[in-house]
Amino acid sequence: MRILLWHVHGSWTTAFVQGPHTYLVPVTPDRGPDGLGRAVTFDWPDSVVELPPDRLRDTDVDLVVLQRPHETELAERWLGRRPGRDVPAVYLEHNAPDGNVPDTRHPMADRPDLTIVHVTHFNRLFWDCGTTPTTVIEHGIVDPGPLWTGELARAAVVVNEPLRRGRTTGTDLLPHFARTAPLDVFGMRTEGVAERLGLPPDRCRSHDLPQRELHRAMARRRVYVHPVRWTSLGLSLLEAMHLGMPVVALDTTEASEAVPEGAGVLSNRLDVLTDAVRGFIADPAHAREVGGRAREAALARYGLSRFLDDWERLTKEVTR
């Protein structure tokens, strides 16, 4: 099949395009948000094909995967076909609802011509989708391998734009963890975090690395900390588990589904979380043991083959 989707979420798309289809990704001269084209920092197969908007109207498309509300209008204008009516379409919802939770109305509510695909059961429960059909396809991860060494007695945190996103990503909690263990904060626009939070440079370092370097850098740290208050389900948490890292996370949204007992520490008590970080830092053997269980759990639930099989079933159902 020929599947049209925009490059919106690099990590998720990296897993999705491992399937057996041709994936058409719009590209514009400025490579702006509606035309990023192929990823630069992720490894995508040759089956991902860039197409400028003016070529889409004459291109056969079997399925459109929408991810942002304005893409319905964009797809109709560029394709000359209405998603859901003239060409099969699904709407992939990456995020947990915000605003007036739990009464948040989904922008694609009451669209029986679409199917909304949630990435967690928590999201499906909390979004009000009206009469639009919904389903859940949980995340899948391209396995980076058991890279954990834990050679650095530091904690890894992965978050994009932590200063802008603030309390949502738990940026205000970083000083609590930094008093327990030195932190390495990985992600886009992480520069200046230590200064803004009043932390000494050696207690909080910022790193913006390409994906191919990120996993190996994370895996050198002793423990992964996930301080996010409100999120769908951070792919970085699942990636850390795949790496074989012990994880310490807030027990919010879908985290309890992702991290079973013995694979890490979940709590909404800061003292429990910081004690867990302190324990992993002090005991590398314990960190290795827990990280091994985290990897087993992640492979079992968030493996790539299950993810692609789920999408294959949905794709056939929607385009039938």
PDB file of C-alpha atoms in Angstrom:
ATOM      1  CA  MET A   1       0.000   0.000   0.000  1.00  0.00           C
ATOM      2  CA  ARG A   2       0.950   3.649  -0.355  1.00  0.00           C
ATOM      3  CA  ILE A   3       0.445   5.410   2.967  1.00  0.00           C
ATOM      4  CA  LEU A   4       0.561   9.186   3.301  1.00  0.00           C
ATOM      5  CA  LEU A   5       1.656  10.635   6.622  1.00  0.00           C
ATOM      6  CA  TRP A   6       3.416  13.761   7.816  1.00  0.00           C
ATOM      7  CA  HIS A   7       6.721  13.639   9.652  1.00  0.00           C
ATOM      8  CA  VAL A   8       5.433  14.781  13.042  1.00  0.00           C
ATOM      9  CA  HIS A   9       6.886  12.449  15.664  1.00  0.00           C
ATOM     10  CA  GLY A  10      10.278  11.085  14.648  1.00  0.00           C
ATOM     11  CA  SER A  11      10.540   8.242  17.160  1.00  0.00           C
ATOM     12  CA  TRP A  12       7.031   6.923  16.527  1.00  0.00           C
ATOM     13  CA  THR A  13       7.419   7.209  12.745  1.00  0.00           C
ATOM     14  CA  THR A  14      10.714   5.311  12.880  1.00  0.00           C
ATOM     15  CA  ALA A  15       8.818   2.286  14.170  1.00  0.00           C
ATOM     16  CA  PHE A  16       5.831   2.733  11.834  1.00  0.00           C
ATOM     17  CA  VAL A  17       7.873   2.858   8.620  1.00  0.00           C
ATOM     18  CA  GLN A  18       9.494  -0.490   9.369  1.00  0.00           C
ATOM     19  CA  GLY A  19       6.322  -2.062   7.919  1.00  0.00           C
ATOM     20  CA  PRO A  20       5.903  -3.567   4.437  1.00  0.00           C
ATOM     21  CA  HIS A  21       4.422  -0.536   2.661  1.00  0.00           C
ATOM     22  CA  THR A  22       5.553   2.592   0.807  1.00  0.00           C
ATOM     23  CA  TYR A  23       5.345   5.647   3.051  1.00  0.00           C
ATOM     24  CA  LEU A  24       4.792   9.009   1.368  1.00  0.00           C
ATOM     25  CA  VAL A  25       6.104  11.939   3.396  1.00  0.00           C
ATOM     26  CA  PRO A  26       5.385  15.504   2.197  1.00  0.00           C
ATOM     27  CA  VAL A  27       8.402  17.774   1.749  1.00  0.00           C
ATOM     28  CA  THR A  28       8.381  21.534   1.158  1.00  0.00           C
ATOM     29  CA  PRO A  29      11.313  23.791   0.146  1.00  0.00           C
ATOM     30  CA  ASP A  30      11.609  25.239   3.658  1.00  0.00           C
ATOM     31  CA  ARG A  31      11.198  21.815   5.323  1.00  0.00           C
ATOM     32  CA  GLY A  32       8.773  23.430   7.735  1.00  0.00           C
ATOM     33  CA  PRO A  33       6.338  21.627  10.070  1.00  0.00           C
ATOM     34  CA  ASP A  34       4.079  20.561   7.173  1.00  0.00           C
ATOM     35  CA  GLY A  35       6.939  19.449   4.945  1.00  0.00           C
ATOM     36  CA  LEU A  36       9.808  18.072   7.012  1.00  0.00           C
ATOM     37  CA  GLY A  37      10.381  15.200   4.620  1.00  0.00           C
ATOM     38  CA  ARG A  38      12.598  12.320   5.626  1.00  0.00           C
ATOM     39  CA  ALA A  39      14.196  12.351   9.053  1.00  0.00           C
ATOM     40  CA  VAL A  40      17.791  13.483   9.400  1.00  0.00           C
ATOM     41  CA  THR A  41      18.534  12.157  12.885  1.00  0.00           C
ATOM     42  CA  PHE A  42      16.622   8.844  12.549  1.00  0.00           C
ATOM     43  CA  ASP A  43      17.403   5.864  10.331  1.00  0.00           C
ATOM     44  CA  TRP A  44      14.466   5.346   7.955  1.00  0.00           C
ATOM     45  CA  PRO A  45      14.322   2.696   5.204  1.00  0.00           C
ATOM     46  CA  ASP A  46      14.205   3.477   1.487  1.00  0.00           C
ATOM     47  CA  SER A  47      10.471   2.743   1.482  1.00  0.00           C
ATOM     48  CA  VAL A  48       9.967   6.260   2.912  1.00  0.00           C
ATOM     49  CA  VAL A  49       9.561   8.526  -0.130  1.00  0.00           C
ATOM     50  CA  GLU A  50       9.539  12.321  -0.074  1.00  0.00           C
ATOM     51  CA  LEU A  51       6.932  14.006  -2.272  1.00  0.00           C
ATOM     52  CA  PRO A  52       6.308  17.734  -2.794  1.00  0.00           C
ATOM     53  CA  PRO A  53       2.671  18.819  -2.364  1.00  0.00           C
ATOM     54  CA  ASP A  54       2.156  19.513  -6.075  1.00  0.00           C
ATOM     55  CA  ARG A  55       2.808  15.852  -6.902  1.00  0.00           C
ATOM     56  CA  LEU A  56       0.349  14.409  -4.397  1.00  0.00           C
ATOM     57  CA  ARG A  57      -2.754  15.163  -6.479  1.00  0.00           C
ATOM     58  CA  ASP A  58      -1.574  12.737  -9.169  1.00  0.00           C
ATOM     59  CA  THR A  59      -0.345  10.082  -6.729  1.00  0.00           C
ATOM     60  CA  ASP A  60      -2.271   6.958  -5.782  1.00  0.00           C
ATOM     61  CA  VAL A  61      -2.772   6.871  -2.008  1.00  0.00           C
ATOM     62  CA  ASP A  62      -4.376   3.915  -0.232  1.00  0.00           C
ATOM     63  CA  LEU A  63      -4.449   5.333   3.308  1.00  0.00           C
ATOM     64  CA  VAL A  64      -3.891   8.693   4.999  1.00  0.00           C
ATOM     65  CA  VAL A  65      -2.590   8.756   8.576  1.00  0.00           C
ATOM     66  CA  LEU A  66      -3.584  12.104  10.084  1.00  0.00           C
ATOM     67  CA  GLN A  67      -1.870  13.317  13.249  1.00  0.00           C
ATOM     68  CA  ARG A  68      -2.842  17.003  13.649  1.00  0.00           C
ATOM     69  CA  PRO A  69      -6.282  18.631  13.230  1.00  0.00           C
ATOM     70  CA  HIS A  70      -5.292  20.886  10.326  1.00  0.00           C
ATOM     71  CA  GLU A  71      -4.028  17.928   8.295  1.00  0.00           C
ATOM     72  CA  THR A  72      -7.596  17.061   7.237  1.00  0.00           C
ATOM     73  CA  GLU A  73      -7.810  20.330   5.300  1.00  0.00           C
ATOM     74  CA  LEU A  74      -4.205  20.065   4.156  1.00  0.00           C
ATOM     75  CA  ALA A  75      -4.705  16.552   2.807  1.00  0.00           C
ATOM     76  CA  GLU A  76      -7.890  17.549   0.957  1.00  0.00           C
ATOM     77  CA  ARG A  77      -6.156  20.529  -0.645  1.00  0.00           C
ATOM     78  CA  TRP A  78      -2.988  18.663  -1.623  1.00  0.00           C
ATOM     79  CA  LEU A  79      -4.612  15.382  -2.657  1.00  0.00           C
ATOM     80  CA  GLY A  80      -7.832  16.744  -4.090  1.00  0.00           C
ATOM     81  CA  ARG A  81      -9.555  14.033  -2.042  1.00  0.00           C
ATOM     82  CA  ARG A  82     -11.292  14.186   1.319  1.00  0.00           C
ATOM     83  CA  PRO A  83      -9.706  11.956   3.991  1.00  0.00           C
ATOM     84  CA  GLY A  84     -12.242   9.485   5.295  1.00  0.00           C
ATOM     85  CA  ARG A  85     -14.652  10.041   2.404  1.00  0.00           C
ATOM     86  CA  ASP A  86     -12.683   9.860  -0.845  1.00  0.00           C
ATOM     87  CA  VAL A  87      -9.647   8.046   0.568  1.00  0.00           C
ATOM     88  CA  PRO A  88      -9.446   5.832   3.687  1.00  0.00           C
ATOM     89  CA  ALA A  89      -8.019   7.645   6.704  1.00  0.00           C
ATOM     90  CA  VAL A  90      -7.232   7.191  10.376  1.00  0.00           C
ATOM     91  CA  TYR A  91      -6.360   9.841  12.929  1.00  0.00           C
ATOM     92  CA  LEU A  92      -3.407   8.944  15.135  1.00  0.00           C
ATOM     93  CA  GLU A  93      -3.662  10.648  18.529  1.00  0.00           C
ATOM     94  CA  HIS A  94      -0.237  10.773  20.162  1.00  0.00           C
ATOM     95  CA  ASN A  95      -1.196  12.802  23.206  1.00  0.00           C
ATOM     96  CA  ALA A  96      -3.170  12.665  26.400  1.00  0.00           C
ATOM     97  CA  PRO A  97      -5.893  15.339  26.473  1.00  0.00           C
ATOM     98  CA  ASP A  98      -5.175  18.730  27.927  1.00  0.00           C
ATOM     99  CA  GLY A  99      -7.408  21.618  28.864  1.00  0.00           C
ATOM    100  CA  ASN A 100     -10.654  20.716  30.604  1.00  0.00           C
ATOM    101  CA  VAL A 101      -9.702  17.157  31.553  1.00  0.00           C
ATOM    102  CA  PRO A 102     -11.596  14.793  31.775  1.00  0.00           C
ATOM    103  CA  ASP A 103     -14.144  16.547  29.550  1.00  0.00           C
ATOM    104  CA  THR A 104     -11.743  17.336  26.718  1.00  0.00           C
ATOM    105  CA  ARG A 105     -13.476  16.980  23.367  1.00  0.00           C
ATOM    106  CA  HIS A 106     -11.342  15.467  20.629  1.00  0.00           C
ATOM    107  CA  PRO A 107     -11.055  17.611  17.455  1.00  0.00           C
ATOM    108  CA  MET A 108     -12.084  14.562  15.400  1.00  0.00           C
ATOM    109  CA  ALA A 109     -15.106  13.703  17.554  1.00  0.00           C
ATOM    110  CA  ASP A 110     -18.266  12.627  15.735  1.00  0.00           C
ATOM    111  CA  ARG A 111     -16.453  11.654  12.528  1.00  0.00           C
ATOM    112  CA  PRO A 112     -17.783   8.164  11.699  1.00  0.00           C
ATOM    113  CA  ASP A 113     -15.748   8.221   8.474  1.00  0.00           C
ATOM    114  CA  LEU A 114     -12.507   8.129  10.498  1.00  0.00           C
ATOM    115  CA  THR A 115     -10.982   5.854  13.122  1.00  0.00           C
ATOM    116  CA  ILE A 116      -9.081   7.500  15.968  1.00  0.00           C
ATOM    117  CA  VAL A 117      -6.052   5.427  16.962  1.00  0.00           C
ATOM    118  CA  HIS A 118      -4.851   6.076  20.511  1.00  0.00           C
ATOM    119  CA  VAL A 119      -1.397   4.992  21.634  1.00  0.00           C
ATOM    120  CA  THR A 120      -2.519   4.165  25.197  1.00  0.00           C
ATOM    121  CA  HIS A 121      -5.689   2.912  26.836  1.00  0.00           C
ATOM    122  CA  PHE A 122      -5.441   5.850  29.237  1.00  0.00           C
ATOM    123  CA  ASN A 123      -5.762   8.264  26.337  1.00  0.00           C
ATOM    124  CA  ARG A 124      -8.733   6.434  24.873  1.00  0.00           C
ATOM    125  CA  LEU A 125     -10.472   6.560  28.252  1.00  0.00           C
ATOM    126  CA  PHE A 126      -9.863  10.275  28.815  1.00  0.00           C
ATOM    127  CA  TRP A 127     -10.521  11.734  25.361  1.00  0.00           C
ATOM    128  CA  ASP A 128     -14.175  12.390  24.484  1.00  0.00           C
ATOM    129  CA  CYS A 129     -14.328  11.162  20.882  1.00  0.00           C
ATOM    130  CA  GLY A 130     -18.096  11.205  20.548  1.00  0.00           C
ATOM    131  CA  THR A 131     -19.322   8.757  17.895  1.00  0.00           C
ATOM    132  CA  THR A 132     -15.979   8.418  16.091  1.00  0.00           C
ATOM    133  CA  PRO A 133     -14.762   4.795  16.150  1.00  0.00           C
ATOM    134  CA  THR A 134     -11.665   4.395  18.331  1.00  0.00           C
ATOM    135  CA  THR A 135      -9.019   1.776  18.898  1.00  0.00           C
ATOM    136  CA  VAL A 136      -5.688   1.460  20.714  1.00  0.00           C
ATOM    137  CA  ILE A 137      -2.367   0.435  19.187  1.00  0.00           C
ATOM    138  CA  GLU A 138       0.289   0.622  21.842  1.00  0.00           C
ATOM    139  CA  HIS A 139       3.788   1.827  21.034  1.00  0.00           C
ATOM    140  CA  GLY A 140       6.398  -0.301  19.365  1.00  0.00           C
ATOM    141  CA  ILE A 141      10.137   0.292  19.635  1.00  0.00           C
ATOM    142  CA  VAL A 142      12.926  -0.476  17.207  1.00  0.00           C
ATOM    143  CA  ASP A 143      15.086  -2.391  19.650  1.00  0.00           C
ATOM    144  CA  PRO A 144      18.387  -0.555  20.235  1.00  0.00           C
ATOM    145  CA  GLY A 145      19.762  -3.603  22.057  1.00  0.00           C
ATOM    146  CA  PRO A 146      20.859  -4.149  25.677  1.00  0.00           C
ATOM    147  CA  LEU A 147      23.390  -1.323  25.652  1.00  0.00           C
ATOM    148  CA  TRP A 148      23.324  -0.432  29.367  1.00  0.00           C
ATOM    149  CA  THR A 149      26.723  -0.256  31.058  1.00  0.00           C
ATOM    150  CA  GLY A 150      25.868   2.124  33.903  1.00  0.00           C
ATOM    151  CA  GLU A 151      29.506   3.112  34.066  1.00  0.00           C
ATOM    152  CA  LEU A 152      28.653   6.719  34.961  1.00  0.00           C
ATOM    153  CA  ALA A 153      27.134   7.278  38.399  1.00  0.00           C
ATOM    154  CA  ARG A 154      24.674   9.773  36.964  1.00  0.00           C
ATOM    155  CA  ALA A 155      20.961   9.787  36.120  1.00  0.00           C
ATOM    156  CA  ALA A 156      19.639  10.277  32.592  1.00  0.00           C
ATOM    157  CA  VAL A 157      16.532  12.348  31.824  1.00  0.00           C
ATOM    158  CA  VAL A 158      15.104  12.722  28.306  1.00  0.00           C
ATOM    159  CA  VAL A 159      12.728  15.590  27.580  1.00  0.00           C
ATOM    160  CA  ASN A 160      12.333  18.042  24.714  1.00  0.00           C
ATOM    161  CA  GLU A 161      11.921  21.737  25.508  1.00  0.00           C
ATOM    162  CA  PRO A 162      11.905  21.317  29.295  1.00  0.00           C
ATOM    163  CA  LEU A 163      11.884  25.059  30.019  1.00  0.00           C
ATOM    164  CA  ARG A 164       8.878  25.778  27.830  1.00  0.00           C
ATOM    165  CA  ARG A 165       6.919  22.756  28.984  1.00  0.00           C
ATOM    166  CA  GLY A 166       7.674  23.300  32.670  1.00  0.00           C
ATOM    167  CA  ARG A 167       5.463  21.441  35.129  1.00  0.00           C
ATOM    168  CA  THR A 168       3.991  19.199  32.423  1.00  0.00           C
ATOM    169  CA  THR A 169       7.356  17.487  31.979  1.00  0.00           C
ATOM    170  CA  GLY A 170       8.316  17.808  35.641  1.00  0.00           C
ATOM    171  CA  THR A 171      11.105  20.283  34.972  1.00  0.00           C
ATOM    172  CA  ASP A 172      10.502  21.818  38.403  1.00  0.00           C
ATOM    173  CA  LEU A 173      11.287  18.417  39.972  1.00  0.00           C
ATOM    174  CA  LEU A 174      14.801  18.210  38.547  1.00  0.00           C
ATOM    175  CA  PRO A 175      16.433  20.045  41.495  1.00  0.00           C
ATOM    176  CA  HIS A 176      15.078  17.369  43.853  1.00  0.00           C
ATOM    177  CA  PHE A 177      16.702  14.629  41.777  1.00  0.00           C
ATOM    178  CA  ALA A 178      19.889  16.651  41.246  1.00  0.00           C
ATOM    179  CA  ARG A 179      20.435  16.740  44.997  1.00  0.00           C
ATOM    180  CA  THR A 180      20.387  12.931  44.927  1.00  0.00           C
ATOM    181  CA  ALA A 181      22.444  12.287  41.805  1.00  0.00           C
ATOM    182  CA  PRO A 182      24.000  14.391  39.058  1.00  0.00           C
ATOM    183  CA  LEU A 183      21.721  14.608  36.038  1.00  0.00           C
ATOM    184  CA  ASP A 184      22.257  14.477  32.294  1.00  0.00           C
ATOM    185  CA  VAL A 185      19.240  16.011  30.529  1.00  0.00           C
ATOM    186  CA  PHE A 186      18.965  14.892  26.903  1.00  0.00           C
ATOM    187  CA  GLY A 187      16.668  16.433  24.320  1.00  0.00           C
ATOM    188  CA  MET A 188      15.953  19.360  22.041  1.00  0.00           C
ATOM    189  CA  ARG A 189      16.374  22.840  23.505  1.00  0.00           C
ATOM    190  CA  THR A 190      17.667  21.638  26.854  1.00  0.00           C
ATOM    191  CA  GLU A 191      20.416  24.250  26.992  1.00  0.00           C
ATOM    192  CA  GLY A 192      20.183  26.610  29.943  1.00  0.00           C
ATOM    193  CA  VAL A 193      18.230  24.229  32.182  1.00  0.00           C
ATOM    194  CA  ALA A 194      20.827  24.231  34.967  1.00  0.00           C
ATOM    195  CA  GLU A 195      21.083  28.016  35.009  1.00  0.00           C
ATOM    196  CA  ARG A 196      17.306  28.519  35.002  1.00  0.00           C
ATOM    197  CA  LEU A 197      16.863  26.056  37.866  1.00  0.00           C
ATOM    198  CA  GLY A 198      19.799  27.435  39.834  1.00  0.00           C
ATOM    199  CA  LEU A 199      21.755  24.179  39.667  1.00  0.00           C
ATOM    200  CA  PRO A 200      25.558  23.923  39.559  1.00  0.00           C
ATOM    201  CA  PRO A 201      26.781  22.874  36.079  1.00  0.00           C
ATOM    202  CA  ASP A 202      28.209  19.596  37.376  1.00  0.00           C
ATOM    203  CA  ARG A 203      24.812  18.594  38.828  1.00  0.00           C
ATOM    204  CA  CYS A 204      22.801  19.152  35.644  1.00  0.00           C
ATOM    205  CA  ARG A 205      24.234  18.919  32.143  1.00  0.00           C
ATOM    206  CA  SER A 206      22.345  19.429  28.875  1.00  0.00           C
ATOM    207  CA  HIS A 207      22.807  17.334  25.733  1.00  0.00           C
ATOM    208  CA  ASP A 208      21.125  17.536  22.308  1.00  0.00           C
ATOM    209  CA  LEU A 209      22.233  14.419  20.410  1.00  0.00           C
ATOM    210  CA  PRO A 210      21.095  12.700  17.199  1.00  0.00           C
ATOM    211  CA  GLN A 211      19.013   9.594  17.844  1.00  0.00           C
ATOM    212  CA  ARG A 212      21.802   7.292  16.711  1.00  0.00           C
ATOM    213  CA  GLU A 213      24.039   8.671  19.499  1.00  0.00           C
ATOM    214  CA  LEU A 214      21.390   9.188  22.154  1.00  0.00           C
ATOM    215  CA  HIS A 215      20.790   5.574  23.129  1.00  0.00           C
ATOM    216  CA  ARG A 216      24.436   4.756  23.713  1.00  0.00           C
ATOM    217  CA  ALA A 217      24.873   7.942  25.746  1.00  0.00           C
ATOM    218  CA  MET A 218      21.798   7.159  27.882  1.00  0.00           C
ATOM    219  CA  ALA A 219      23.014   3.625  28.472  1.00  0.00           C
ATOM    220  CA  ARG A 220      26.251   4.829  30.067  1.00  0.00           C
ATOM    221  CA  ARG A 221      24.231   6.435  32.880  1.00  0.00           C
ATOM    222  CA  ARG A 222      23.342   4.334  35.914  1.00  0.00           C
ATOM    223  CA  VAL A 223      19.589   5.018  36.017  1.00  0.00           C
ATOM    224  CA  TYR A 224      16.834   6.627  33.951  1.00  0.00           C
ATOM    225  CA  VAL A 225      14.555   9.196  35.628  1.00  0.00           C
ATOM    226  CA  HIS A 226      11.150  10.029  34.115  1.00  0.00           C
ATOM    227  CA  PRO A 227       9.748  13.054  36.002  1.00  0.00           C
ATOM    228  CA  VAL A 228       6.895  13.760  33.561  1.00  0.00           C
ATOM    229  CA  ARG A 229       3.575  14.585  35.227  1.00  0.00           C
ATOM    230  CA  TRP A 230       1.218  14.475  32.269  1.00  0.00           C
ATOM    231  CA  THR A 231       2.053  12.643  29.087  1.00  0.00           C
ATOM    232  CA  SER A 232       0.674   9.989  26.808  1.00  0.00           C
ATOM    233  CA  LEU A 233       3.484   7.534  27.466  1.00  0.00           C
ATOM    234  CA  GLY A 234       6.995   8.812  26.911  1.00  0.00           C
ATOM    235  CA  LEU A 235       8.792   6.825  24.238  1.00  0.00           C
ATOM    236  CA  SER A 236      12.040   7.691  25.993  1.00  0.00           C
ATOM    237  CA  LEU A 237      10.875   5.685  29.015  1.00  0.00           C
ATOM    238  CA  LEU A 238      10.251   2.632  26.816  1.00  0.00           C
ATOM    239  CA  GLU A 239      13.566   3.136  25.026  1.00  0.00           C
ATOM    240  CA  ALA A 240      15.407   3.295  28.358  1.00  0.00           C
ATOM    241  CA  MET A 241      13.792   0.008  29.349  1.00  0.00           C
ATOM    242  CA  HIS A 242      14.824  -1.557  26.027  1.00  0.00           C
ATOM    243  CA  LEU A 243      18.384  -0.445  26.760  1.00  0.00           C
ATOM    244  CA  GLY A 244      18.296  -2.399  30.031  1.00  0.00           C
ATOM    245  CA  MET A 245      18.223   0.663  32.283  1.00  0.00           C
ATOM    246  CA  PRO A 246      16.508   0.655  35.670  1.00  0.00           C
ATOM    247  CA  VAL A 247      13.815   3.325  35.602  1.00  0.00           C
ATOM    248  CA  VAL A 248      12.386   5.678  38.219  1.00  0.00           C
ATOM    249  CA  ALA A 249       9.169   7.417  37.182  1.00  0.00           C
ATOM    250  CA  LEU A 250       6.128   9.284  38.404  1.00  0.00           C
ATOM    251  CA  ASP A 251       3.169   6.940  38.739  1.00  0.00           C
ATOM    252  CA  THR A 252       0.921   8.922  36.403  1.00  0.00           C
ATOM    253  CA  THR A 253      -1.083   8.283  33.219  1.00  0.00           C
ATOM    254  CA  GLU A 254       0.046   4.968  31.651  1.00  0.00           C
ATOM    255  CA  ALA A 255       3.352   4.500  33.510  1.00  0.00           C
ATOM    256  CA  SER A 256       2.030   1.735  35.743  1.00  0.00           C
ATOM    257  CA  GLU A 257       1.107  -0.312  32.666  1.00  0.00           C
ATOM    258  CA  ALA A 258       4.556   0.099  31.147  1.00  0.00           C
ATOM    259  CA  VAL A 259       6.697  -0.586  34.235  1.00  0.00           C
ATOM    260  CA  PRO A 260       5.658  -3.765  36.043  1.00  0.00           C
ATOM    261  CA  GLU A 261       6.776  -4.571  39.574  1.00  0.00           C
ATOM    262  CA  GLY A 262      10.473  -5.331  39.733  1.00  0.00           C
ATOM    263  CA  ALA A 263      11.314  -3.437  36.522  1.00  0.00           C
ATOM    264  CA  GLY A 264      11.736  -0.059  38.194  1.00  0.00           C
ATOM    265  CA  VAL A 265      10.264   2.212  40.819  1.00  0.00           C
ATOM    266  CA  LEU A 266       7.009   4.133  40.348  1.00  0.00           C
ATOM    267  CA  SER A 267       5.631   6.541  42.910  1.00  0.00           C
ATOM    268  CA  ASN A 268       4.120   9.975  43.344  1.00  0.00           C
ATOM    269  CA  ARG A 269       6.150  10.506  46.512  1.00  0.00           C
ATOM    270  CA  LEU A 270       9.347  12.416  45.877  1.00  0.00           C
ATOM    271  CA  ASP A 271      11.101  10.788  48.829  1.00  0.00           C
ATOM    272  CA  VAL A 272      10.418   7.313  47.418  1.00  0.00           C
ATOM    273  CA  LEU A 273      11.640   8.366  43.984  1.00  0.00           C
ATOM    274  CA  THR A 274      14.823  10.049  45.185  1.00  0.00           C
ATOM    275  CA  ASP A 275      15.596   7.120  47.520  1.00  0.00           C
ATOM    276  CA  ALA A 276      15.252   4.799  44.526  1.00  0.00           C
ATOM    277  CA  VAL A 277      17.671   6.886  42.465  1.00  0.00           C
ATOM    278  CA  ARG A 278      20.116   6.945  45.371  1.00  0.00           C
ATOM    279  CA  GLY A 279      19.878   3.167  45.698  1.00  0.00           C
ATOM    280  CA  PHE A 280      20.542   2.478  42.010  1.00  0.00           C
ATOM    281  CA  ILE A 281      23.483   4.886  41.970  1.00  0.00           C
ATOM    282  CA  ALA A 282      25.030   3.180  44.989  1.00  0.00           C
ATOM    283  CA  ASP A 283      24.484  -0.407  43.812  1.00  0.00           C
ATOM    284  CA  PRO A 284      25.383  -1.084  40.154  1.00  0.00           C
ATOM    285  CA  ALA A 285      24.647  -4.809  40.500  1.00  0.00           C
ATOM    286  CA  HIS A 286      21.107  -4.083  41.675  1.00  0.00           C
ATOM    287  CA  ALA A 287      20.726  -1.548  38.852  1.00  0.00           C
ATOM    288  CA  ARG A 288      21.777  -4.180  36.314  1.00  0.00           C
ATOM    289  CA  GLU A 289      19.334  -6.745  37.707  1.00  0.00           C
ATOM    290  CA  VAL A 290      16.360  -4.362  37.651  1.00  0.00           C
ATOM    291  CA  GLY A 291      17.351  -3.024  34.240  1.00  0.00           C
ATOM    292  CA  GLY A 292      17.361  -6.559  32.860  1.00  0.00           C
ATOM    293  CA  ARG A 293      13.792  -7.065  34.047  1.00  0.00           C
ATOM    294  CA  ALA A 294      12.826  -3.705  32.553  1.00  0.00           C
ATOM    295  CA  ARG A 295      14.170  -4.816  29.175  1.00  0.00           C
ATOM    296  CA  GLU A 296      12.269  -8.111  29.336  1.00  0.00           C
ATOM    297  CA  ALA A 297       9.024  -6.292  30.147  1.00  0.00           C
ATOM    298  CA  ALA A 298       9.497  -3.725  27.365  1.00  0.00           C
ATOM    299  CA  LEU A 299      10.288  -6.354  24.740  1.00  0.00           C
ATOM    300  CA  ALA A 300       7.234  -8.381  25.738  1.00  0.00           C
ATOM    301  CA  ARG A 301       4.736  -5.520  25.558  1.00  0.00           C
ATOM    302  CA  TYR A 302       6.264  -2.902  23.260  1.00  0.00           C
ATOM    303  CA  GLY A 303       8.137  -5.026  20.749  1.00  0.00           C
ATOM    304  CA  LEU A 304       8.219  -3.917  17.115  1.00  0.00           C
ATOM    305  CA  SER A 305       6.624  -7.043  15.619  1.00  0.00           C
ATOM    306  CA  ARG A 306       3.476  -6.746  17.766  1.00  0.00           C
ATOM    307  CA  PHE A 307       3.204  -3.051  16.885  1.00  0.00           C
ATOM    308  CA  LEU A 308       3.499  -3.683  13.133  1.00  0.00           C
ATOM    309  CA  ASP A 309       1.062  -6.601  13.292  1.00  0.00           C
ATOM    310  CA  ASP A 310      -1.517  -4.401  15.040  1.00  0.00           C
ATOM    311  CA  TRP A 311      -1.148  -1.700  12.409  1.00  0.00           C
ATOM    312  CA  GLU A 312      -1.340  -4.241   9.594  1.00  0.00           C
ATOM    313  CA  ARG A 313      -4.668  -5.539  10.907  1.00  0.00           C
ATOM    314  CA  LEU A 314      -6.081  -2.030  11.232  1.00  0.00           C
ATOM    315  CA  THR A 315      -4.797  -0.969   7.812  1.00  0.00           C
ATOM    316  CA  LYS A 316      -6.530  -3.917   6.136  1.00  0.00           C
ATOM    317  CA  GLU A 317      -9.736  -3.285   8.054  1.00  0.00           C
ATOM    318  CA  VAL A 318      -9.855   0.436   7.193  1.00  0.00           C
ATOM    319  CA  THR A 319      -8.999   0.021   3.510  1.00  0.00           C
ATOM    320  CA  ARG A 320     -11.166  -3.037   2.898  1.00  0.00           C
TER     321      ARG A 320
END
